[in-house]
Amino acid sequence: MLSSFQGKLARNGDERKPVICIEGNIASGKTTCLEFFSKTSDIEVLTEPVAKWRNVRGHNPLALMYQDPQRWGITLQTYVQLTMLDIHLSATSAPFRMMERSIFSAKYIFVENLFKSGKMPEVDYAVLSEWFDWITSNVSIPVDLIVYLQTSPQVCHERLKQRCREEEKVIPLEYLESIHQLYEDWLIKRTSFPLPAPVLVIPADHDLQKMLHQYEENRDKILAASQV
Ligand SMILES: Nc1ncnc2c1ncn2[C@@H]1O[C@H](COP(=O)(O)OP(=O)(O)O)[C@@H](O)[C@H]1O
Ligand SMILES: Nc1ccn([C@H]2C[C@H](O)[C@@H](COP(=O)(O)O)O2)c(=O)n1
């Protein structure tokens, strides 16, 4: 249930818990990072609902988008926006919540990439932007810290091939380069879109063992920085 809080719709009856969003390119290691933190009892981890994006009532909008972005980009991104909003508004039992990406990166990175690369008609971009602006003006979507897993597109391309998700076999290196550039403009150069929260950058090209060590080293910093 939603109620009104400071003029915006907000989740009812929930004590406000710190929200940490893990951001990064496709196959940068976000899920692996979340798996690591899911072993900590005081953190509730919420992964991206990719299973829903691959199967909505028997349809696979993720596969359709990669096959024909001009036609199906808006279909996927409308559904991503809805499912991410649902996650932002879901109840939390643990003291901290850590989620994979956000409604903000869905718009500022993926919708933007489709539009800028000429793969989304202007009218579709306008409709998605109207929805996004309405949601963010009328719904309270608190984010307290962004953890950016900063990778090179080449490393992501290698990890993507290794993961071997069927829909993603068509993704070329150039696609990951565009997503990387948009992330860098947003979270590092800070020249594109507003930041919903402070940013902690973790270099993430390293092997798994080193990454897990870095997560352990950053655990207290992440939890402290997310407490407002
Ligand atoms: N530091 C790492 N070094 C090598 N491979 C990794 C590393 N982190 C993750 N992987 C592998 O790369 C692939 C993508 O990682 P994943 O966590 O699913 O990325 P994301 O959730 O960002 O898409 C998976 O096969 C995963 O096992
Ligand atoms: N707004 C979004 C979010 C994600 N995707 C795609 C990109 C990947 O193919 C897949 C899941 O991403 P990952 O967690 O593996 O980085 O969904 C998209 O097209 N639009």
CSV table of N, CA and C in Angstrom, one decimal, residues 11 14-18 41-46 90-98:
chain,number,residue,atom,x,y,z
A,11,ARG,N,6.0,4.0,0.4
A,11,ARG,CA,5.5,2.8,1.0
A,11,ARG,C,4.9,3.0,2.4
A,14,ASP,N,6.5,1.4,6.7
A,14,ASP,CA,7.8,0.8,6.7
A,14,ASP,C,8.8,1.8,7.3
A,15,GLU,N,9.6,1.3,8.2
A,15,GLU,CA,10.7,2.2,8.7
A,15,GLU,C,11.7,2.4,7.6
A,16,ARG,N,12.2,3.6,7.4
A,16,ARG,CA,13.1,3.9,6.3
A,16,ARG,C,14.5,3.2,6.5
A,17,LYS,N,14.9,2.3,5.6
A,17,LYS,CA,16.1,1.6,5.7
A,17,LYS,C,17.1,2.2,4.7
A,18,PRO,N,18.4,2.2,4.9
A,18,PRO,CA,19.4,2.7,3.9
A,18,PRO,C,19.3,1.8,2.7
A,41,SER,N,24.0,-11.1,7.3
A,41,SER,CA,22.6,-11.2,7.7
A,41,SER,C,21.9,-9.9,7.8
A,42,ASP,N,22.6,-8.8,7.9
A,42,ASP,CA,21.9,-7.5,8.1
A,42,ASP,C,21.7,-6.8,6.7
A,43,ILE,N,22.0,-7.5,5.6
A,43,ILE,CA,21.8,-6.9,4.3
A,43,ILE,C,20.8,-7.7,3.5
A,44,GLU,N,19.7,-7.1,3.0
A,44,GLU,CA,18.8,-7.8,2.1
A,44,GLU,C,19.2,-7.4,0.7
A,45,VAL,N,19.3,-8.4,-0.1
A,45,VAL,CA,19.8,-8.2,-1.5
A,45,VAL,C,18.7,-8.4,-2.5
A,46,LEU,N,18.6,-7.5,-3.4
A,46,LEU,CA,17.5,-7.5,-4.4
A,46,LEU,C,18.1,-7.5,-5.8
A,90,SER,N,9.3,-2.2,-2.7
A,90,SER,CA,9.0,-3.4,-1.9
A,90,SER,C,9.5,-3.3,-0.4
A,91,ALA,N,8.9,-4.1,0.4
A,91,ALA,CA,9.2,-4.0,1.9
A,91,ALA,C,10.5,-4.7,2.2
A,92,THR,N,11.2,-4.1,3.2
A,92,THR,CA,12.5,-4.7,3.6
A,92,THR,C,12.4,-5.1,5.0
A,93,SER,N,13.0,-6.3,5.3
A,93,SER,CA,13.0,-6.7,6.7
A,93,SER,C,14.4,-6.4,7.4
A,94,ALA,N,15.5,-6.6,6.6
A,94,ALA,CA,16.8,-6.4,7.1
A,94,ALA,C,17.1,-4.9,7.3
A,95,PRO,N,18.2,-4.6,8.1
A,95,PRO,CA,18.5,-3.2,8.4
A,95,PRO,C,19.0,-2.4,7.1
A,96,PHE,N,19.6,-3.1,6.2
A,96,PHE,CA,20.1,-2.5,4.9
A,96,PHE,C,19.5,-3.2,3.7
A,97,ARG,N,19.3,-2.4,2.7
A,97,ARG,CA,18.9,-3.1,1.4
A,97,ARG,C,19.9,-2.7,0.3
A,98,MET,N,20.3,-3.8,-0.4
A,98,MET,CA,21.3,-3.6,-1.5
A,98,MET,C,20.6,-4.1,-2.8
